[in-house]
Short mmCIF file of C-alpha atoms in Angstrom, two decimals:
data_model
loop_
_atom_site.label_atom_id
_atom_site.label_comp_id
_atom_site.label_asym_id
_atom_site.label_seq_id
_atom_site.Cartn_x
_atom_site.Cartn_y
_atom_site.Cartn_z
CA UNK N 1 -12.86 26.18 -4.44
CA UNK N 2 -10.48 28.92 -4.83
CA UNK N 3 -6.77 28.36 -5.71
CA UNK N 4 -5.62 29.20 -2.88
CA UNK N 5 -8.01 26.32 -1.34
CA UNK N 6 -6.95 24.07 -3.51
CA UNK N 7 -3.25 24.91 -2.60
CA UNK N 8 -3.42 24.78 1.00
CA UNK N 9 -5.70 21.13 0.83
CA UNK N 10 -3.05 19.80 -1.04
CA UNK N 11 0.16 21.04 1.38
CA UNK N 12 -2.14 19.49 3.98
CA UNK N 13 -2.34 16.19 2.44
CA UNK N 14 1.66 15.75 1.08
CA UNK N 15 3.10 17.50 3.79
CA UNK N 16 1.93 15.20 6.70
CA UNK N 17 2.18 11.94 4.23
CA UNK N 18 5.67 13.29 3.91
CA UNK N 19 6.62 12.98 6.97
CA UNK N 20 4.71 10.07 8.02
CA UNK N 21 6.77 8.00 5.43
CA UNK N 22 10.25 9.36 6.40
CA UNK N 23 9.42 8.28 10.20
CA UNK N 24 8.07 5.05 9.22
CA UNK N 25 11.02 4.41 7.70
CA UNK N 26 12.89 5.00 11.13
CA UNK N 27 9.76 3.08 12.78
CA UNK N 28 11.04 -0.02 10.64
CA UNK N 29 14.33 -0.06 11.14
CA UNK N 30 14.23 -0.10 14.92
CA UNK N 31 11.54 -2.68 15.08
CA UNK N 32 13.63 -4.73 12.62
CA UNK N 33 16.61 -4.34 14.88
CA UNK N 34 15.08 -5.21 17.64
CA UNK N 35 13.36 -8.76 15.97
CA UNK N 36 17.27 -9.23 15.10
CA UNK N 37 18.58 -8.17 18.32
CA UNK N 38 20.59 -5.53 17.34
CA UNK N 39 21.43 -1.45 17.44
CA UNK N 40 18.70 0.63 14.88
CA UNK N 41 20.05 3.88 13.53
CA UNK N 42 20.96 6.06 17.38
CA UNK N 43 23.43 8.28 15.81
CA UNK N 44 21.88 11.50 14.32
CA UNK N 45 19.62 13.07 16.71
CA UNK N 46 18.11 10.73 20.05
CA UNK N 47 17.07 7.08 19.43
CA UNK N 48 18.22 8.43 15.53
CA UNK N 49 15.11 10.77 15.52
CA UNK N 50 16.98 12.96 12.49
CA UNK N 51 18.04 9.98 10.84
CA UNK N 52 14.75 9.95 8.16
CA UNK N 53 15.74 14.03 8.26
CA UNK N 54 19.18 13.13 7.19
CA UNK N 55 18.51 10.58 4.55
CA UNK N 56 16.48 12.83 2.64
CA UNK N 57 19.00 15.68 2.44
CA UNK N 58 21.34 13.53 1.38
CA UNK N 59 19.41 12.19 -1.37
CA UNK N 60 18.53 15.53 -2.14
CA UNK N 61 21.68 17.02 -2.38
CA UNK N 62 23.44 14.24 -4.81
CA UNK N 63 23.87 14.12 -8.27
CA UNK N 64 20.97 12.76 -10.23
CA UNK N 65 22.17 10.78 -13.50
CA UNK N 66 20.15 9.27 -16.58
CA UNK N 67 22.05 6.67 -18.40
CA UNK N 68 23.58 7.57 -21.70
CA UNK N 69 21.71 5.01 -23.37
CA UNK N 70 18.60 6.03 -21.55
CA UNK N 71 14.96 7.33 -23.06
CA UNK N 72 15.68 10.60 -20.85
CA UNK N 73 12.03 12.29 -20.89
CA UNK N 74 10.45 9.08 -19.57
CA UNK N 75 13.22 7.93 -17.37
CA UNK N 76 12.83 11.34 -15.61
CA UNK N 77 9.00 11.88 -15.51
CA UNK N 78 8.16 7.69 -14.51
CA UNK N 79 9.45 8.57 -10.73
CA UNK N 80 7.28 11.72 -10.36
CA UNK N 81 4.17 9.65 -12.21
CA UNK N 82 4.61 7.09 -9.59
CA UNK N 83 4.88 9.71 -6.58
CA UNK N 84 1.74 11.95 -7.69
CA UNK N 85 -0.29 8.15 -7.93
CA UNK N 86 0.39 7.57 -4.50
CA UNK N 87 0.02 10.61 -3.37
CA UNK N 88 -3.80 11.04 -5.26
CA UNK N 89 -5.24 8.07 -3.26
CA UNK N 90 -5.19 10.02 -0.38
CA UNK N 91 -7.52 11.87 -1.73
CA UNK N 92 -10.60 10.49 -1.00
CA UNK N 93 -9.52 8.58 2.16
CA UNK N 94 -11.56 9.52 5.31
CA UNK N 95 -9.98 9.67 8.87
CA UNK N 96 -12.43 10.75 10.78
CA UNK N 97 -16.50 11.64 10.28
CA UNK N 98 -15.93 13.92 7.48
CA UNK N 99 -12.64 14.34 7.62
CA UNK N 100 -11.28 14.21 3.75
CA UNK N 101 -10.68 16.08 0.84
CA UNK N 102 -13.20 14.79 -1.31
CA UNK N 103 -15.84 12.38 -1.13
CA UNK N 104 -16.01 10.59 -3.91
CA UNK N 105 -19.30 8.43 -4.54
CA UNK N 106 -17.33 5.97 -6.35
CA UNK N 107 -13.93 6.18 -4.27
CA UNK N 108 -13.12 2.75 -4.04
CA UNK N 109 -12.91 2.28 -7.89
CA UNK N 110 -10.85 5.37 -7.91
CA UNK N 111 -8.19 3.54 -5.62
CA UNK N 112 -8.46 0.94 -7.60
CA UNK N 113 -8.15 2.74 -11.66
CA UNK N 114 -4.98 5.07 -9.13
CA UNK N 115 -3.25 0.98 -8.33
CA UNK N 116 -3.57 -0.13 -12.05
CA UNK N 117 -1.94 3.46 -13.76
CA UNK N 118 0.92 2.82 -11.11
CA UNK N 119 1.98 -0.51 -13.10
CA UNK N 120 2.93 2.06 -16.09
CA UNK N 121 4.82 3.80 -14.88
CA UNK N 122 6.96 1.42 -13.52
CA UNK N 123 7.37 -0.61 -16.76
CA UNK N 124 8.56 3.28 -18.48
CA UNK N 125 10.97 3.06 -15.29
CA UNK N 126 12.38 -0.09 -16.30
CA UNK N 127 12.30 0.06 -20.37
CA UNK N 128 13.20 3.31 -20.64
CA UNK N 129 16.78 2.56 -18.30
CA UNK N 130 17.54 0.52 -21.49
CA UNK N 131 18.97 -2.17 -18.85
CA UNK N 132 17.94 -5.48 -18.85
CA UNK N 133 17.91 -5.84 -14.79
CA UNK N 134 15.37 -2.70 -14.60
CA UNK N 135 13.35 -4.07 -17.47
CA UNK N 136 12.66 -7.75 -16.43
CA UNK N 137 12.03 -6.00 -12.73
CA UNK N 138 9.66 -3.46 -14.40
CA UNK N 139 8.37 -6.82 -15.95
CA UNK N 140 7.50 -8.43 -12.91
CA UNK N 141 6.26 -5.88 -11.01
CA UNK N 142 3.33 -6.02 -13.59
CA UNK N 143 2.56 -9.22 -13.60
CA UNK N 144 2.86 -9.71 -10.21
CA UNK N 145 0.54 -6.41 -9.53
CA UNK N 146 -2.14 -7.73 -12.19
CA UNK N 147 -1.96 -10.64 -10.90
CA UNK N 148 -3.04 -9.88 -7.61
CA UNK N 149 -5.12 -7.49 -8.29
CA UNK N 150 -7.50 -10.01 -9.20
CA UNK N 151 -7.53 -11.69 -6.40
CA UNK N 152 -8.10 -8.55 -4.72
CA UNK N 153 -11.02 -7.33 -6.45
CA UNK N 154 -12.89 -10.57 -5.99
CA UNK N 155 -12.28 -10.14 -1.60
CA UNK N 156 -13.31 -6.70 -1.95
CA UNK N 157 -16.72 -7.76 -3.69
CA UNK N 158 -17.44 -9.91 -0.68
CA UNK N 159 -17.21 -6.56 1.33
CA UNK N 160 -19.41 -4.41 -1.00
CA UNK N 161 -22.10 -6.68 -0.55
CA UNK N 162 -22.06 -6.35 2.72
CA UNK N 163 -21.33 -2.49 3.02
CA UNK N 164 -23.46 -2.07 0.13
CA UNK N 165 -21.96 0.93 -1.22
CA UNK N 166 -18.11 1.98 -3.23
CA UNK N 167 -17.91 5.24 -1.27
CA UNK N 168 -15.38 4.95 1.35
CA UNK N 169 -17.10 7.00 4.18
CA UNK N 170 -20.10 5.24 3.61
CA UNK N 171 -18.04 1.96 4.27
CA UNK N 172 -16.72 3.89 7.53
CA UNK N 173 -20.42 4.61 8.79
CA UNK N 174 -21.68 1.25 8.10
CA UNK N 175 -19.47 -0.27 10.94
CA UNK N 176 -20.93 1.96 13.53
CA UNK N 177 -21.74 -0.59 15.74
CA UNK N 178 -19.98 -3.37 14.08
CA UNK N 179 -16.75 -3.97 12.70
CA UNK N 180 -16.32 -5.71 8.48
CA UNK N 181 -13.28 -8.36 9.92
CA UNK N 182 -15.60 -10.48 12.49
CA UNK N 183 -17.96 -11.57 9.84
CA UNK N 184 -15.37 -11.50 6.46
CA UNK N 185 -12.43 -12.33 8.64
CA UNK N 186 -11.05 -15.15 5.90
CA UNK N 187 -11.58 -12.54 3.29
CA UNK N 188 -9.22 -10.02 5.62
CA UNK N 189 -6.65 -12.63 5.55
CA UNK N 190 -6.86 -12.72 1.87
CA UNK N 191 -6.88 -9.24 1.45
CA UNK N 192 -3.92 -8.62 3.57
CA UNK N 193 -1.37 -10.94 2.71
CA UNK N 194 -2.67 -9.65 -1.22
CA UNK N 195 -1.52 -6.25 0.06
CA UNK N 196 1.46 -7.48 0.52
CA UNK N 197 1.81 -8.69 -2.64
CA UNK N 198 0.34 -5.20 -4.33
CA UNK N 199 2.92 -2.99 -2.73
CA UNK N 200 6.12 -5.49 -3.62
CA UNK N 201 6.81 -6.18 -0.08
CA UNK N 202 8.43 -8.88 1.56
CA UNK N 203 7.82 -12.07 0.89
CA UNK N 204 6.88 -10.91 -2.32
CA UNK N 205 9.44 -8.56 -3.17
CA UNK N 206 10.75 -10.28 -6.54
CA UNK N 207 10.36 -7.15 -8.56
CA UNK N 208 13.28 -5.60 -6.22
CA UNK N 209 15.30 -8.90 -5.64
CA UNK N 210 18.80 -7.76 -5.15
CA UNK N 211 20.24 -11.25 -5.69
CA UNK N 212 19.13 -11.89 -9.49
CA UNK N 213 17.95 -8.37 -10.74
CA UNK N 214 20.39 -5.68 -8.65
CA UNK N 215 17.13 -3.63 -7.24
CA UNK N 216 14.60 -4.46 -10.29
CA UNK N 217 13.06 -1.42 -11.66
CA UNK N 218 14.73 1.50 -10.30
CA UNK N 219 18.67 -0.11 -10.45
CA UNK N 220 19.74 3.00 -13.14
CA UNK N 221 17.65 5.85 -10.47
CA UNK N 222 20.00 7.83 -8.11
CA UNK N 223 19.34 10.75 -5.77
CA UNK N 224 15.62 12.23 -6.14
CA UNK N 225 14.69 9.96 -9.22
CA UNK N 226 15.36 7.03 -6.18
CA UNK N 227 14.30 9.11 -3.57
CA UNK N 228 10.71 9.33 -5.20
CA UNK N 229 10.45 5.90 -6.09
CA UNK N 230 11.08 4.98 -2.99
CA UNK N 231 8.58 7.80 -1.08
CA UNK N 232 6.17 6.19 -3.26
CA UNK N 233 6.34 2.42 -2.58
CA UNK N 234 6.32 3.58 1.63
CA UNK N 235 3.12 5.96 0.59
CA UNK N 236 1.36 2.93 -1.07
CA UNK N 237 2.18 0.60 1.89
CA UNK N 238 0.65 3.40 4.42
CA UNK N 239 -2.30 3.62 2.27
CA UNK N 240 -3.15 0.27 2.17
CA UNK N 241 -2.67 -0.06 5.73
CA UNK N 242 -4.97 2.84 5.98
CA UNK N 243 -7.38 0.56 3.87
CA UNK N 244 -7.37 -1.67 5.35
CA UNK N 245 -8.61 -0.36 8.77
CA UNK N 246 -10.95 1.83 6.95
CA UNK N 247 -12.59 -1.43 4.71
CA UNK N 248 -12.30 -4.27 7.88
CA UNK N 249 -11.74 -2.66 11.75
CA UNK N 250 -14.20 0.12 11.74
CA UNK N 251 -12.48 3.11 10.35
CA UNK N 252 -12.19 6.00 12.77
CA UNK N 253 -14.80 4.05 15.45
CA UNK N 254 -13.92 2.61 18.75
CA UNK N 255 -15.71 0.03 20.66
CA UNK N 256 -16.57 3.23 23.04
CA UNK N 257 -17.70 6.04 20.85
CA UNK N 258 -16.44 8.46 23.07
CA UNK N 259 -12.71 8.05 21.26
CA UNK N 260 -13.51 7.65 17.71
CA UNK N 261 -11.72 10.01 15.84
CA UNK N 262 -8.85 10.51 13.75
CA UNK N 263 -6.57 9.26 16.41
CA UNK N 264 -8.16 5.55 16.62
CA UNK N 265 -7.98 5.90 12.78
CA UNK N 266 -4.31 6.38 12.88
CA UNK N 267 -3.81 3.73 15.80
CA UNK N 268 -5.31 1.14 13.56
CA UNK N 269 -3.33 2.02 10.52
CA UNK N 270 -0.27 1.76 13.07
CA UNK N 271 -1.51 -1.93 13.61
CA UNK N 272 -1.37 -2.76 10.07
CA UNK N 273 1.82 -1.39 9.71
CA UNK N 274 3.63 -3.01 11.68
CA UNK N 275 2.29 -6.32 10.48
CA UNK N 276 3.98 -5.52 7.33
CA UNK N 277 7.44 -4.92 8.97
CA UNK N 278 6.95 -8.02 11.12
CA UNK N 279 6.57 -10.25 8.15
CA UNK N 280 9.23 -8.87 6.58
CA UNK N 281 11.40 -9.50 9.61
CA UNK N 282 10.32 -13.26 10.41
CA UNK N 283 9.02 -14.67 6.48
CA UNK N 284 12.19 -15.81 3.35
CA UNK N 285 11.21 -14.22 0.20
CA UNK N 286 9.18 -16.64 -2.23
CA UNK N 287 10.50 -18.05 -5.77
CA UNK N 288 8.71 -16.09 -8.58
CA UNK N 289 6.66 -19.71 -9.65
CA UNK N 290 5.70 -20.07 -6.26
CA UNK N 291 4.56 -16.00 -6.21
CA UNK N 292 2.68 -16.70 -9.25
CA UNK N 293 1.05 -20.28 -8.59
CA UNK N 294 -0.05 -18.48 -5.32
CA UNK N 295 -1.75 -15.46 -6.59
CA UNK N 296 -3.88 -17.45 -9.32
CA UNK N 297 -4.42 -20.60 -8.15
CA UNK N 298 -4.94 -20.42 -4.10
CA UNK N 299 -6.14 -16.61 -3.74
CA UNK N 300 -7.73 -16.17 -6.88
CA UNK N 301 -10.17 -19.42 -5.98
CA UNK N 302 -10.15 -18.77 -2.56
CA UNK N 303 -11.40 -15.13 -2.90
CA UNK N 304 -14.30 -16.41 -5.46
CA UNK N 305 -15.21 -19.15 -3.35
CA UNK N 306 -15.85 -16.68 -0.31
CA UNK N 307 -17.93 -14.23 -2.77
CA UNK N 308 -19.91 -17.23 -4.02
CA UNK N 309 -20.64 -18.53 -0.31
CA UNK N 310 -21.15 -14.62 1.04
CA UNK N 311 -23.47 -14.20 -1.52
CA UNK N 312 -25.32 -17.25 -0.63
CA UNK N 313 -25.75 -16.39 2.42
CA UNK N 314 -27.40 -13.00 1.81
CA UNK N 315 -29.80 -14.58 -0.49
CA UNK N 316 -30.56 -17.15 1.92
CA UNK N 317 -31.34 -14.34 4.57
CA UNK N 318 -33.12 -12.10 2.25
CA UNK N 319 -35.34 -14.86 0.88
CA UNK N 320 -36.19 -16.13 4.71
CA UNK N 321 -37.18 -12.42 5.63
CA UNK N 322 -39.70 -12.59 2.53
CA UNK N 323 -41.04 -15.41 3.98
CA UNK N 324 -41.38 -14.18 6.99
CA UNK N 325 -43.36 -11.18 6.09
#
């Protein structure tokens, strides 16, 4: 592929994510108002449809400042780190039959090596701030992130041996006919609220609690340094929603194959998303023991118990099919 291709397929991948995270953002906040029963932003623009618009060129426009006492090279490159992660899984994500930008035999595993460099650079974000509130929120981010990432592994083993493959549009194809949640529906459950966990949203925001750490991780970021961090954590949330319909509800297929498409694709990932906002808007935020004592002792058994009786299962049915021949 010629630079120029390889230009153009990467406008077309951060230019819609772009602006699909600056209108969820205004997608949230209305929904949110209206679980609270109040006004969402209707100021700038109807129903606040410049609002995202506006946010952005105001963060744009400020003054960025690293802390005297700060490690300045790190401080400024964690932010972009964490913004060209998030931006990379899309990658290999397919919205429709053949619809990506590459097609990566392995692409799962990808997602998952692109999850585990994230934790980085957030602990540079919060060590090099030289603040203790950014550092212990750097802190927990990690363990919280390893922690369920675990747990999320083991749920998405129960799917591979069912899907029988790590490449994504393979995944997609195998549900055809059939959609991944109706038989591994427990293991969705799992894998969803563990989501919720992996992108630090509520309840398990801890790494961002305002009331004990001031923001966590990014308390010392202003203007784009913010701005990116914050692009970033919306990007990961859309991509796992995205996941999520791709792994469990069929991808880009409809029950009538006349719709599938892109468009069902993006209808489902709607679906997930706004199960994140909803939680956020009706669940308190956990205590960090009761964040951790979840993770590794109720997911983390429940997600092995489900590969050990999934597995069972398919040896069961394999071994009465011998028989039968």
């Amino acid at each position: 592929m010629s630079v120029i291709g390889i230009l153009l397929s990467f406008l077309a991948l951060v230019l819609p994510l772009l602006l699909a995270v600056a209108y969820f953002t205004l997608y949230e906040r209305h929904l949110l108002a209206a679980l609270q029963r109040r006004q969402g932003p209707n100021v700038v623009g109807l129903y606040g449809f410049l609002q995202p618009l506006a946010d952005g060129l105001k963060l744009f426009v400020k003054e960025s400042i690293v802390p005297k006492s700060a490690n300045a090279a790190i401080f400024v490159i964690s932010p972009v780190i964490t913004f060209g992660l998030a931006r990379a899984g899309w990658a290999v994500v397919p919205v429709g039959e053949g619809t990506r930008i590459a097609d990566f035999r392995l692409g799962l595993l990808y997602l998952f090596a692109l999850s585990s460099l994230s934790v980085h650079s957030v602990i540079r974000a919060g060590w090099s701030s030289n603040s203790k509130y950014a550092f212990l929120g750097g802190l927990r981010s990690a363990a919280q992130r390893i922690s369920y990432e675990v747990s999320l592994g083991a749920t998405l083993v129960s799917l591979l041996l069912l899907a029988g493959s790590l490449n994504l549009s393979a995944i997609g194809e195998a549900q055809t006919h059939n959609w991944l949640a109706a038989p591994l529906l427990p293991v969705f459950v799992v894998f969803f609220i563990t989501t919720l966990a992996e992108t630090n949203r509520h309840p398990f925001d801890l790494p961002e609690a305002e009331a004990e750490l001031v923001s966590g991780y990014n308390v010392e970021y202003s203007a784009m340094g913010f701005a990116l961090f914050f692009l970033a954590e919306y990007s990961n949330i859309i991509l796992m929603s995205a996941l999520s319909a791709l792994l469990f509800l069929g991808g880009w297929h409809a029950p009538i194959a006349f719709f599938s498409g892109p468009l069902v694709f993006a209808l489902k990932t709607r679906f997930i998303v706004t199960l994140f906002v909803l939680v956020r808007g009706t669940l308190p935020r956990y205590r960090y023991d009761q964040l951790r004592r979840l993770g590794w002792k109720v997911f983390l058994p429940l997600a092995l118990a489900f590969l050990i009786a999934y597995a069972a299962l398919l040896l069961a049915g394999n071994g009465a099919v011998e028989l039968a021949r």
